[in-house]
One Martini backbone bead per residue (centre of mass of N, CA, C, O) as a GRO file, in nm:
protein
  150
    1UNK     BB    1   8.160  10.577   6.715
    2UNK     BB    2   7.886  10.379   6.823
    3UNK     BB    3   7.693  10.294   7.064
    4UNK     BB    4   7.542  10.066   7.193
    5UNK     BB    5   7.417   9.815   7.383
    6UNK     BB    6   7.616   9.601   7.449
    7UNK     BB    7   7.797   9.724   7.570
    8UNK     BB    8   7.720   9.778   7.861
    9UNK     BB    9   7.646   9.474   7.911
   10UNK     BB   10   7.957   9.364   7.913
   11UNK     BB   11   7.989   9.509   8.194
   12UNK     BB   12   7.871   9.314   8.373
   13UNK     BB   13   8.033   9.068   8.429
   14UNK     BB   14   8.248   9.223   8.520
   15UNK     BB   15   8.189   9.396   8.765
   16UNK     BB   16   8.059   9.138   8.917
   17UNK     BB   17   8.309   9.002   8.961
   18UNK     BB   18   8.443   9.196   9.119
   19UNK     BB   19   8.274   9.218   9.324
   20UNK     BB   20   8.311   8.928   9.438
   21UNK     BB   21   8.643   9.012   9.502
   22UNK     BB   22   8.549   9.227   9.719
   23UNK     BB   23   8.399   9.067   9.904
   24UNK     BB   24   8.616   8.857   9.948
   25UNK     BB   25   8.819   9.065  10.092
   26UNK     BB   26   8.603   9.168  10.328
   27UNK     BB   27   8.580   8.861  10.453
   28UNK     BB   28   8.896   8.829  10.476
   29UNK     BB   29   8.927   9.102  10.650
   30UNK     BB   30   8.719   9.029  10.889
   31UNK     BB   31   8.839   8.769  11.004
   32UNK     BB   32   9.145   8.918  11.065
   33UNK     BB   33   8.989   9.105  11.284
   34UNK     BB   34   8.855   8.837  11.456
   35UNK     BB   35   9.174   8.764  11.522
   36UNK     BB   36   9.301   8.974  11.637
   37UNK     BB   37   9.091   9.060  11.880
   38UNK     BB   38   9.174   8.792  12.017
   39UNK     BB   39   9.483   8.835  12.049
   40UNK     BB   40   9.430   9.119  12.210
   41UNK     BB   41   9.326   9.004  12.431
   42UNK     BB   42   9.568   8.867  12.513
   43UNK     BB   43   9.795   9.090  12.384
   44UNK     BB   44   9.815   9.400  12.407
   45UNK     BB   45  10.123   9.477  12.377
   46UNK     BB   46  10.187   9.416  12.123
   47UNK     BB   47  10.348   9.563  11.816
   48UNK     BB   48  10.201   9.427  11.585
   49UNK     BB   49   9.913   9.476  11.627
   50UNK     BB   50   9.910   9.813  11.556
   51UNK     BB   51   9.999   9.774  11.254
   52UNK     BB   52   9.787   9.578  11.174
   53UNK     BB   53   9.532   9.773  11.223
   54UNK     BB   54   9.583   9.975  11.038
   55UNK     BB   55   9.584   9.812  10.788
   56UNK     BB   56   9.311   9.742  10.850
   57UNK     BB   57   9.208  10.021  10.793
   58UNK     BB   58   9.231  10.046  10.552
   59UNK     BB   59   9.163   9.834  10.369
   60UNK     BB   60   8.871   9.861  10.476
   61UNK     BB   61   8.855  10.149  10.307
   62UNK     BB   62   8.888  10.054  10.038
   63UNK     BB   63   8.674   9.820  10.020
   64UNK     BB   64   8.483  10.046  10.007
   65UNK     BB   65   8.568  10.203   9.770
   66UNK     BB   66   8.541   9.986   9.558
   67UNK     BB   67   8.257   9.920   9.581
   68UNK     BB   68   8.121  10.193   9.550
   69UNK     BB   69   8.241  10.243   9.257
   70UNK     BB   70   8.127   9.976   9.118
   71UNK     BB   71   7.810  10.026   9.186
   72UNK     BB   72   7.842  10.257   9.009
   73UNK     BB   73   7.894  10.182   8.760
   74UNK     BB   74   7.667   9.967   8.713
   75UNK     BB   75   7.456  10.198   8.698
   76UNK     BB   76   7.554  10.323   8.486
   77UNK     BB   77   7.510  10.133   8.275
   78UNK     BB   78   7.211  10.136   8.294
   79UNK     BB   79   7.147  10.406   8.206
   80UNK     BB   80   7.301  10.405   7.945
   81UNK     BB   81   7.083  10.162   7.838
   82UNK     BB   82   6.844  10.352   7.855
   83UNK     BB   83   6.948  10.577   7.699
   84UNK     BB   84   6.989  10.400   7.422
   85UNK     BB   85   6.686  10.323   7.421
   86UNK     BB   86   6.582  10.647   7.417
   87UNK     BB   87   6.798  10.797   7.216
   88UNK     BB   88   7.052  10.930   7.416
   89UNK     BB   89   7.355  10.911   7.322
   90UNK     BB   90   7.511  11.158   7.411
   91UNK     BB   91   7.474  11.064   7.688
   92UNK     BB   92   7.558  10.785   7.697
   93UNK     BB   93   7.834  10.840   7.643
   94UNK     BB   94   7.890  11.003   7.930
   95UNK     BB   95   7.808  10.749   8.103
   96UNK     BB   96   7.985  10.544   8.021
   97UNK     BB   97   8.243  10.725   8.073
   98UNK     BB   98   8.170  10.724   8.400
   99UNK     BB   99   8.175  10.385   8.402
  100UNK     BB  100   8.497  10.387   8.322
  101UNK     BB  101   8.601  10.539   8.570
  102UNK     BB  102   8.519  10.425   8.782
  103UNK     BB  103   8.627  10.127   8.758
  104UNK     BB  104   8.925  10.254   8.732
  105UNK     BB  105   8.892  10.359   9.033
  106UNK     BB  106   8.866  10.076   9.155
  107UNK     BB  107   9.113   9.911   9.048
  108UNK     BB  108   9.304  10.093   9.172
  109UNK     BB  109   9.256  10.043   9.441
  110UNK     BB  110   9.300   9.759   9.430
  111UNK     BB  111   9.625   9.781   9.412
  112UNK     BB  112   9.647   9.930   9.661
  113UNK     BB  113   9.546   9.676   9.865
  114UNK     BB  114   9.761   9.496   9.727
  115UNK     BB  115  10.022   9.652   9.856
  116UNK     BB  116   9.920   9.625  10.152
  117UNK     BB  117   9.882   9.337  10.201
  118UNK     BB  118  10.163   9.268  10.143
  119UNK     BB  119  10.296   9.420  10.379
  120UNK     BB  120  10.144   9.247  10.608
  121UNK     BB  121  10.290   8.961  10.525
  122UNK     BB  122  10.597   9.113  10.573
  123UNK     BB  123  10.521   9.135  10.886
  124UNK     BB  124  10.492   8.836  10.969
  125UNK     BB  125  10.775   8.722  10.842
  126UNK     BB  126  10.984   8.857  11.020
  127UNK     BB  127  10.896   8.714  11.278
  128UNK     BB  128  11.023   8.452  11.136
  129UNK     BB  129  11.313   8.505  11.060
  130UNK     BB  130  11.420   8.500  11.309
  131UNK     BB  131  11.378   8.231  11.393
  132UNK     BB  132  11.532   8.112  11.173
  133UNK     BB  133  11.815   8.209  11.211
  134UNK     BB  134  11.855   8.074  11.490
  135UNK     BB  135  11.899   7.820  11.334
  136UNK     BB  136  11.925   7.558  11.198
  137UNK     BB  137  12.013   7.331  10.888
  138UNK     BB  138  12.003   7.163  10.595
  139UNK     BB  139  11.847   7.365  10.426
  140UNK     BB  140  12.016   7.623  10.433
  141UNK     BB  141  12.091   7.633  10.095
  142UNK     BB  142  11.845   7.725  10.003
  143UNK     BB  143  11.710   7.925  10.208
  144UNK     BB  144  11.855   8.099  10.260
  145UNK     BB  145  12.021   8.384  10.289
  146UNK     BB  146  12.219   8.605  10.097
  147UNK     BB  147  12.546   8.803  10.189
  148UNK     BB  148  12.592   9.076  10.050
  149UNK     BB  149  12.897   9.187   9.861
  150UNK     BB  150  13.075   9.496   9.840
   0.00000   0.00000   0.00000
């Protein structure tokens, strides 16, 4: 199979649009860090907030490292597209294929960021479920969890 010039230009909009969603959760991990560093300067001493700040120290170097690889795909199919407009397909096959892997560590990247922050959710929760614990409700027979029977 012969590479194109359109294959490598097919994934502008896909890449664009990662990068779009890339960024869009870096938007929303600083804000986390900027309400999270308001809540530790009012209680330095809550013990979630350590475990918080670590969880966004992480995913918020994995979302440089996603944006970082997102970038370079897109440059690679650049290069690439140029690569085939100048008639150098053998070198084009393989900068495609590294702008293919690229995007590939980006993707995988993003599912981990995405497994951190459901982490990052159920440490919320958990705080809460404390309390809903301790009272009663009507509903408690939908929303209640079931005691698991040995």
């Amino acid at each position: 199979m012969e590479l194109q010039l359109s294959t490598p230009a097919l994934l502008f909009s896909a890449i664009t649009l990662l990068m779009l969603a890339f960024t869009n959760r870096f938007l929303a991990i600083a804000s986390l860090i900027r309400g999270l560093h308001k809540k530790f300067l009012e209680e330095p001493d809550e013990e979630i907030l350590v475990e918080q700040i670590h969880n966004l120290r992480r995913r918020l170097s994995l979302i440089k490292n996603m944006q970082l690889f997102g970038i370079f795909s897109f440059l690679l199919c650049v290069i690439c597209m140029y690569l085939l407009f100048q008639g150098y397909t053998s070198a084009a096959n393989w900068v495609f294929v590294s702008s293919m892997g690229s995007l590939l560590i980006a993707l995988a990247l993003s599912l981990i960021e995405i497994l951190i922050s459901t982490k990052a959710l159920n440490l919320e929760l958990s705080d809460m479920e404390d309390i809903f614990e301790k009272r009663k409700s009507s509903l408690d027979f939908i929303f209640k969890k079931e005691n698991k029977k040995e």
